[in-house]
Tab-separated table of C-alpha atoms in Angstrom:
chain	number	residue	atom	x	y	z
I	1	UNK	CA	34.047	-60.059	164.720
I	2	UNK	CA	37.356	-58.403	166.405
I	3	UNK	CA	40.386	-59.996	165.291
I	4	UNK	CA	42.833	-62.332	167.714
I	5	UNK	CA	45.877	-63.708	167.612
I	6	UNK	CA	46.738	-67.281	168.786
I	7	UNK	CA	49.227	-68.240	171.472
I	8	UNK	CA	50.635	-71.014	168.130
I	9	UNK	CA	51.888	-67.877	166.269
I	10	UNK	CA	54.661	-67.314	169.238
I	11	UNK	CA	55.337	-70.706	169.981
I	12	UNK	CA	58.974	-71.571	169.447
I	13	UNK	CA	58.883	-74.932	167.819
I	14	UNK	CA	56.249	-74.034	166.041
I	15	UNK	CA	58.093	-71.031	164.004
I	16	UNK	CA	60.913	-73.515	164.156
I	17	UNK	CA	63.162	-71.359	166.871
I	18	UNK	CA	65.946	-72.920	168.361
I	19	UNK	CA	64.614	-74.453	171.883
I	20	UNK	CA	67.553	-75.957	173.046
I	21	UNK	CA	68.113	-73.891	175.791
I	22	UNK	CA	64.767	-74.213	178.251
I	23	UNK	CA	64.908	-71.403	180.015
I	24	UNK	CA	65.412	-68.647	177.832
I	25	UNK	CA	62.720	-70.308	175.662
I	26	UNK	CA	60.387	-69.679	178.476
I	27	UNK	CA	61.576	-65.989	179.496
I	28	UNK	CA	61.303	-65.459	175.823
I	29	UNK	CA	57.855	-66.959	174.928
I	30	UNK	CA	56.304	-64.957	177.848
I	31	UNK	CA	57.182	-61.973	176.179
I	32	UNK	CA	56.167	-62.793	172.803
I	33	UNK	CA	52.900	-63.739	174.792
I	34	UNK	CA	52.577	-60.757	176.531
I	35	UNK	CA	52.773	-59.110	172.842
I	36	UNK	CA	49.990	-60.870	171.757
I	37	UNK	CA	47.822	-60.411	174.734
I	38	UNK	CA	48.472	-56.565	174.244
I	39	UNK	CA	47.157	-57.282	171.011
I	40	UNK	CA	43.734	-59.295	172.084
I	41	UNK	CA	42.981	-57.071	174.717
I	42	UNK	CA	43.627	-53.797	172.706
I	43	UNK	CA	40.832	-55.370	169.941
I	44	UNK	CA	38.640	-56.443	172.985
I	45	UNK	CA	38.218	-53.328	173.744
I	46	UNK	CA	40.015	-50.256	172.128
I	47	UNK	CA	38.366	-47.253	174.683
I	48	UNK	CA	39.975	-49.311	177.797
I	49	UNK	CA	43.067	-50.618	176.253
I	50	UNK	CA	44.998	-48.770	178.984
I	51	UNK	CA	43.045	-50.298	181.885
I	52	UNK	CA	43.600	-53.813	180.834
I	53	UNK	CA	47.221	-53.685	180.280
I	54	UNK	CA	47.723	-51.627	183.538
I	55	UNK	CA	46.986	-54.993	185.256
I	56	UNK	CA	49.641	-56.897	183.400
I	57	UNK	CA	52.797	-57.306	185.471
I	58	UNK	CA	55.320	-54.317	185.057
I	59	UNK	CA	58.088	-56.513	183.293
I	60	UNK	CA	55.598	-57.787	180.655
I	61	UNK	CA	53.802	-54.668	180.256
I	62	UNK	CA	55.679	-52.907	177.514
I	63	UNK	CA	55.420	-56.073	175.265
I	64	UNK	CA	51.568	-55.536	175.671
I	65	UNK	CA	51.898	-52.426	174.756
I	66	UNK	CA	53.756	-53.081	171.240
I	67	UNK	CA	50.993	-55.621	170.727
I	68	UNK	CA	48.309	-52.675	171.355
I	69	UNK	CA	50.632	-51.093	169.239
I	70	UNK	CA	50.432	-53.417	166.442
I	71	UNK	CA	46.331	-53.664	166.587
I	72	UNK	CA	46.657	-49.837	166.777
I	73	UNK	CA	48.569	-49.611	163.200
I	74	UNK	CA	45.700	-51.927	161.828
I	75	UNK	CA	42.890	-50.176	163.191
I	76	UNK	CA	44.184	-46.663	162.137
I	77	UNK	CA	44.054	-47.314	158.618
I	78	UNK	CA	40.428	-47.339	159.342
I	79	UNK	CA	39.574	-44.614	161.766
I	80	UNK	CA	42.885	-42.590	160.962
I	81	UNK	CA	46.093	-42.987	161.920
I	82	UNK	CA	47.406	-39.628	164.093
I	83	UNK	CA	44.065	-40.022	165.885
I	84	UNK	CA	44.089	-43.895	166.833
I	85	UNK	CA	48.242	-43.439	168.063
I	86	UNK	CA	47.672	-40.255	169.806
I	87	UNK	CA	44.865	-42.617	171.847
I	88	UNK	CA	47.637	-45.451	172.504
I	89	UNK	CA	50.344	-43.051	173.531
I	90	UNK	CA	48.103	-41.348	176.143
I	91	UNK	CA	47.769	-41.740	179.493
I	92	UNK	CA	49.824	-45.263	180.220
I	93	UNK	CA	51.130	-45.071	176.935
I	94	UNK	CA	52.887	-42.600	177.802
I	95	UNK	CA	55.529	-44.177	179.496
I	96	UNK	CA	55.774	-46.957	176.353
I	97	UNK	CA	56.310	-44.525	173.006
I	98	UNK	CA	58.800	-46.799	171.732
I	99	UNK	CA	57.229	-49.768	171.887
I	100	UNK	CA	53.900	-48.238	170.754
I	101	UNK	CA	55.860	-47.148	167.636
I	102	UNK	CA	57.581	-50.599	167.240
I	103	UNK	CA	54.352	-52.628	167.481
I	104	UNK	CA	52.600	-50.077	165.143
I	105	UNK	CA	55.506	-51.102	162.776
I	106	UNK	CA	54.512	-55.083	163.499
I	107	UNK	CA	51.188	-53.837	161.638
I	108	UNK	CA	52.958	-53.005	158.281
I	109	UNK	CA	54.318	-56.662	158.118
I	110	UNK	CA	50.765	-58.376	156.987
I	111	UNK	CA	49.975	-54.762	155.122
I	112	UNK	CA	53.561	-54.462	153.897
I	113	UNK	CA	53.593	-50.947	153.639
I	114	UNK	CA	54.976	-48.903	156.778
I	115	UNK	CA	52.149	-46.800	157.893
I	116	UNK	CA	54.051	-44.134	160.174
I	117	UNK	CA	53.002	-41.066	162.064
I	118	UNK	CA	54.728	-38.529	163.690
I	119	UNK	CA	53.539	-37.483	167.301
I	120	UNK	CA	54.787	-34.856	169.261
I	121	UNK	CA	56.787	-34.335	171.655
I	122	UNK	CA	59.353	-36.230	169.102
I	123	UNK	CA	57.851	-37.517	165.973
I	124	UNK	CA	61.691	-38.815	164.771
I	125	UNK	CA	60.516	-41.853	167.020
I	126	UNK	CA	58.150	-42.723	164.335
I	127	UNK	CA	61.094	-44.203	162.348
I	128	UNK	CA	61.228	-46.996	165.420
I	129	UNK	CA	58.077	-48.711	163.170
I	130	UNK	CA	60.810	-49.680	160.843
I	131	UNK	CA	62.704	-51.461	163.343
I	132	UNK	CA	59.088	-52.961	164.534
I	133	UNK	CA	58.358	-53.918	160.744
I	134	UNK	CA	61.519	-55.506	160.482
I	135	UNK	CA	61.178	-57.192	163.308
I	136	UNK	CA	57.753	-59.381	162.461
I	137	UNK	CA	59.433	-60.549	158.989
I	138	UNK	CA	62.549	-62.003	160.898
I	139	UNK	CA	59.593	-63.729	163.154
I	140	UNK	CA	56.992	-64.998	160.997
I	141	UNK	CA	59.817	-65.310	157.767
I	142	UNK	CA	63.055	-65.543	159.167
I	143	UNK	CA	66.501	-64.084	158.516
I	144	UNK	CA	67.068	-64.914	155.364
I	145	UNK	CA	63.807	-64.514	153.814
I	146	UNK	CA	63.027	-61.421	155.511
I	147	UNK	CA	66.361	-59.570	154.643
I	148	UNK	CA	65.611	-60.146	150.525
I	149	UNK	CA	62.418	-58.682	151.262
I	150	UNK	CA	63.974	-55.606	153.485
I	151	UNK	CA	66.093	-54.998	150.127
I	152	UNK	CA	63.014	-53.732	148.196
I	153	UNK	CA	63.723	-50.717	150.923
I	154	UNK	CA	66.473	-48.607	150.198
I	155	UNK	CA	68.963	-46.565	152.256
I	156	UNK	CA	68.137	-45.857	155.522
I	157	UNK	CA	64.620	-47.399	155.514
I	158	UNK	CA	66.735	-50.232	155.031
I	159	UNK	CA	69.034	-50.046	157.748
I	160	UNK	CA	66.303	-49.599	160.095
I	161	UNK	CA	63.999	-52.625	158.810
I	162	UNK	CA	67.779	-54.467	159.308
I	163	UNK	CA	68.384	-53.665	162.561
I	164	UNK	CA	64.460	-54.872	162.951
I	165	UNK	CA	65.393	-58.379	161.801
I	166	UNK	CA	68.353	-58.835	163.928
I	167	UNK	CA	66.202	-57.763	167.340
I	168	UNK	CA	64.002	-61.137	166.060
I	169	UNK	CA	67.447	-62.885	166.026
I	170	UNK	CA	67.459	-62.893	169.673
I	171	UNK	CA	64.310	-65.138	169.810
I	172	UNK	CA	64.408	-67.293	166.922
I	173	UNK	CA	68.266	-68.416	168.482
I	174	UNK	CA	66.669	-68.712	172.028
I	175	UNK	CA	69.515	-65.921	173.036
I	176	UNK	CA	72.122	-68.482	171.946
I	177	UNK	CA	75.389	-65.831	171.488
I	178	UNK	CA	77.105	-67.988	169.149
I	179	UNK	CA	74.370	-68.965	167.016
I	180	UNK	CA	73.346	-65.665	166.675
I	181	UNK	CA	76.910	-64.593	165.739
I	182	UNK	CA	77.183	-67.564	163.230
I	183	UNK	CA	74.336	-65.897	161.319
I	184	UNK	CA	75.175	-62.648	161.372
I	185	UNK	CA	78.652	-63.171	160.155
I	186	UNK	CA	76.783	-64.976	157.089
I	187	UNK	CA	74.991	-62.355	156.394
I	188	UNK	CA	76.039	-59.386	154.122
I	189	UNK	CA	79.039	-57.274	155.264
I	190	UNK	CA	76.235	-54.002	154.697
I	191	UNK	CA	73.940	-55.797	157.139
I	192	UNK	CA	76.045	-56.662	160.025
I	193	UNK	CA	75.998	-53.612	162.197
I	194	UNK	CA	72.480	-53.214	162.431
I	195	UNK	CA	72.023	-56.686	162.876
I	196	UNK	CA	74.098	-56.221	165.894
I	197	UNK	CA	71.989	-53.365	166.830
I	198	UNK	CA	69.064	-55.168	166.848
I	199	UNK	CA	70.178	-58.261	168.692
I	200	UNK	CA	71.663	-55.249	171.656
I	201	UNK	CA	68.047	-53.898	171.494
I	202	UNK	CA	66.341	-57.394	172.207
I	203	UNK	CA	69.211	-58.169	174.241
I	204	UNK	CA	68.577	-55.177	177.005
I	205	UNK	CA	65.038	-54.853	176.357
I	206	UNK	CA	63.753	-58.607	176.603
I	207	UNK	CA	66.992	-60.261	178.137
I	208	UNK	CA	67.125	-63.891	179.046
I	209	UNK	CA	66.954	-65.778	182.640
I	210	UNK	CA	70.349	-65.278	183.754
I	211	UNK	CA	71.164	-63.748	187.160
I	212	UNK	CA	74.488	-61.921	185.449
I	213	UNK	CA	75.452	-60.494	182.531
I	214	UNK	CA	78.208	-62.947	181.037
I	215	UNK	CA	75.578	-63.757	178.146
I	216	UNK	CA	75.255	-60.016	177.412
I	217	UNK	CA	79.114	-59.421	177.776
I	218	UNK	CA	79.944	-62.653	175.779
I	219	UNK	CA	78.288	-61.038	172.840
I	220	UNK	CA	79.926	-57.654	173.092
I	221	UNK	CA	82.874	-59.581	172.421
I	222	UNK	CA	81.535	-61.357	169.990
I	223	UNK	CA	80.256	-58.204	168.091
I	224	UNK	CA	84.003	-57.599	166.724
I	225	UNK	CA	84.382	-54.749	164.747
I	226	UNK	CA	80.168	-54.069	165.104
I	227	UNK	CA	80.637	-53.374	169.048
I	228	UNK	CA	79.886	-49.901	168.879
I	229	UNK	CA	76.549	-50.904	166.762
I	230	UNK	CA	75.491	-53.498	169.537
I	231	UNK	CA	76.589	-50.866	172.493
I	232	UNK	CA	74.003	-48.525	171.030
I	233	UNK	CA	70.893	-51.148	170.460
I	234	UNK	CA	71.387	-52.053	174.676
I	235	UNK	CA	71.376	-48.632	175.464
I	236	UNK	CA	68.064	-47.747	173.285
I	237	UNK	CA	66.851	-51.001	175.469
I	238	UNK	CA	67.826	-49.699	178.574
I	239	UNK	CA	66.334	-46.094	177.758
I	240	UNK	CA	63.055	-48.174	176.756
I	241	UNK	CA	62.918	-49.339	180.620
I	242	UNK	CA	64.170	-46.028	181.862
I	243	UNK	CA	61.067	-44.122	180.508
I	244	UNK	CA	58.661	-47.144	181.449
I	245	UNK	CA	59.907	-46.656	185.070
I	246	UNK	CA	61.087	-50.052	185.250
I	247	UNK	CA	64.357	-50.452	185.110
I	248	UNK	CA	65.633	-52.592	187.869
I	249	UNK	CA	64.892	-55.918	186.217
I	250	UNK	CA	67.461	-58.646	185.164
I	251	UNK	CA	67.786	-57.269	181.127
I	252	UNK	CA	67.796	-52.809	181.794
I	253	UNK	CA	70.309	-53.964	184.851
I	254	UNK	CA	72.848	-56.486	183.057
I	255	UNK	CA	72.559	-54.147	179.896
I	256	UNK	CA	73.469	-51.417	181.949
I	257	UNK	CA	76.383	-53.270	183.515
I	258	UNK	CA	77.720	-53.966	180.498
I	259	UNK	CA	77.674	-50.406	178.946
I	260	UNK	CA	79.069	-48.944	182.255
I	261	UNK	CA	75.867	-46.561	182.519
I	262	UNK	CA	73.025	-46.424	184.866
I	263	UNK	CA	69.626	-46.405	183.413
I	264	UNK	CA	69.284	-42.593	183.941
I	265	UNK	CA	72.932	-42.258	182.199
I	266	UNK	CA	71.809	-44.094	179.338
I	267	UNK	CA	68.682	-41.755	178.957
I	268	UNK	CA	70.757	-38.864	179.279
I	269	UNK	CA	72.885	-40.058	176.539
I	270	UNK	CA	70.174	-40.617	174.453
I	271	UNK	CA	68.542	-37.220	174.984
I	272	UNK	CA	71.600	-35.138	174.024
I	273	UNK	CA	72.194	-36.892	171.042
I	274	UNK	CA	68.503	-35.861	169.945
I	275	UNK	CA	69.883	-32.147	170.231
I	276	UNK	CA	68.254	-30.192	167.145
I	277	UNK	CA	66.588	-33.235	166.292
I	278	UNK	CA	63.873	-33.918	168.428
I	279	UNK	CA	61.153	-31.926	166.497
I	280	UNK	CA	62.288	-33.567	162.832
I	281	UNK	CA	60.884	-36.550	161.506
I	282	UNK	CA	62.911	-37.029	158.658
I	283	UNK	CA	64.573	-40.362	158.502
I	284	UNK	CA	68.093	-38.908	158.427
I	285	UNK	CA	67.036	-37.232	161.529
I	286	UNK	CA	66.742	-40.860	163.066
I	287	UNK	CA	69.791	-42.014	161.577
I	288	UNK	CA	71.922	-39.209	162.594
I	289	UNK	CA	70.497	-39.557	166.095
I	290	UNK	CA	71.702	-43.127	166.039
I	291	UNK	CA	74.901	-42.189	164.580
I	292	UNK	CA	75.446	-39.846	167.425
I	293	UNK	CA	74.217	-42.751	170.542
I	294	UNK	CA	76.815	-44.970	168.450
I	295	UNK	CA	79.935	-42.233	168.785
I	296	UNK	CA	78.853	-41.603	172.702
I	297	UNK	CA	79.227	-45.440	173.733
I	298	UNK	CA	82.193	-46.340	171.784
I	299	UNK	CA	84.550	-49.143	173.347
């Protein structure tokens, strides 16, 4: 019997999210149900994963695709991991590597071991299935819980699981900027930038319902002395549009506004900073390629 996930494992009030704030709880839970639809349909059937999601609607397309992703990192420690990605990240997956990489990193959460594979063209991606594993503990855990279990990692494995748990953050808070900057500032001083990272990541990537980008720019300010940190997580959002080849919707376009950068800017940011890094999938390859996204969008 293929495994499926249940729509009750995104619900808000179920996980006990904040739900205050209607309609960013439904702009949010589509998402998350897009994700799990990704997964469902990728364990229907694995051979035509990419036809099924290329009838999902563009803007919930690349959540499908981390829930493929996801079902991918669970299947390949049965058929073999380089062969079951290099399957996902073909033809329509393609456009989606880092949410493929992400999702696989949602598979490590139930496993608890991160199960990562470099790909070419630029295996230092693979590093993004922290991020994703990170990501499912601040979902199905939350914060707290899943930080003292993100300390078992050390260095930058850490950082990257962190900035993982403060992308979940931006759905567990229902986007709420000062709730979400209430528990960060609770948190430990080493865990605040990447917690800012992640919440810019979620922030450009899966947005919220409004038609400007005072929610966005009201956390910028709210960031403090992390700024920099969130400035790089909505530009890695943005560049996740950008290669998807949607990027005119509501989150790439108030992100963008915000940083000052069109979506091909952003890319092109992102790109340089890879410079003699591309090709290495070492972790401090990842981290250095952060670093240098975080020095190129300074305030």
């Amino acid at each position: 019997m293929r495994p499926q996930l249940g729509p009750e494992m995104v619900d808000f009030r179920t996980r006990g999210f904040l739900t205050h704030d209607a309609r960013a709880r439904e702009h949010l839970e589509e998402r998350a149900h897009a994700f799990i639809t990704g997964f469902n349909l990728a364990a229907n059937d694995w051979a035509g994963v990419h036809e099924a999601l290329a009838g999902l609607p563009d803007e919930l397309r690349g959540f499908a695709y981390e829930g493929a992703g996801m079902y991918g990192g669970l299947l390949g420690t049965v058929r073999g991991r380089a062969a079951t990605a290099t399957h996902l990240l073909s033809y329509g997956g393609a456009r989606y590597p880092h949410l493929i990489h992400v999702g696989w990193g949602w598979g490590s959460t139930p496993l608890r071991t991160a199960a990562l594979v470099p790909l070419a063209p630029t295996p230092v991606l693979k590093w993004l299935g922290l991020d994703g594993a990170g990501f499912g503990l601040g979902f199905f855990c939350g914060t707290k819980r899943a930080l003292r279990i993100v300390e078992r990692a050390r260095g930058a494995r850490r950082t990257a699981m962190v900035a993982g748990v403060g992308r979940s953050l931006w759905f567990a808070n229902c986007a709420d900027p000062g709730r979400i900057a209430d528990l960060i500032s609770s948190a430990s001083a080493v865990d605040t930038e990447e917690l800012w990272a992640g919440v810019g990541l979620a922030a450009a990537y899966a947005g919220a319902p409004d038609p400007d980008a005072s929610r966005v720019r009201h956390l910028a300010e709210l960031s403090g002395r992390s700024e920099n940190a969130f400035r790089q997580g909505l530009l890695f959002g943005v560049v996740a549009h950008h290669t998807s080849g949607h990027s005119e919707g509501v989150a790439p376009t108030m992100a963008s506004n915000v940083l000052g950068l069109s979506p091909r800017q952003a890319t092109a940011i992102a790109d340089d900073a890879l410079e003699g890094l591309a090709g290495d999938e070492s972790i401090a390859a990842y981290e250095q390629w952060r670093r240098r996204v975080r020095e190129a969008v300074a305030a």
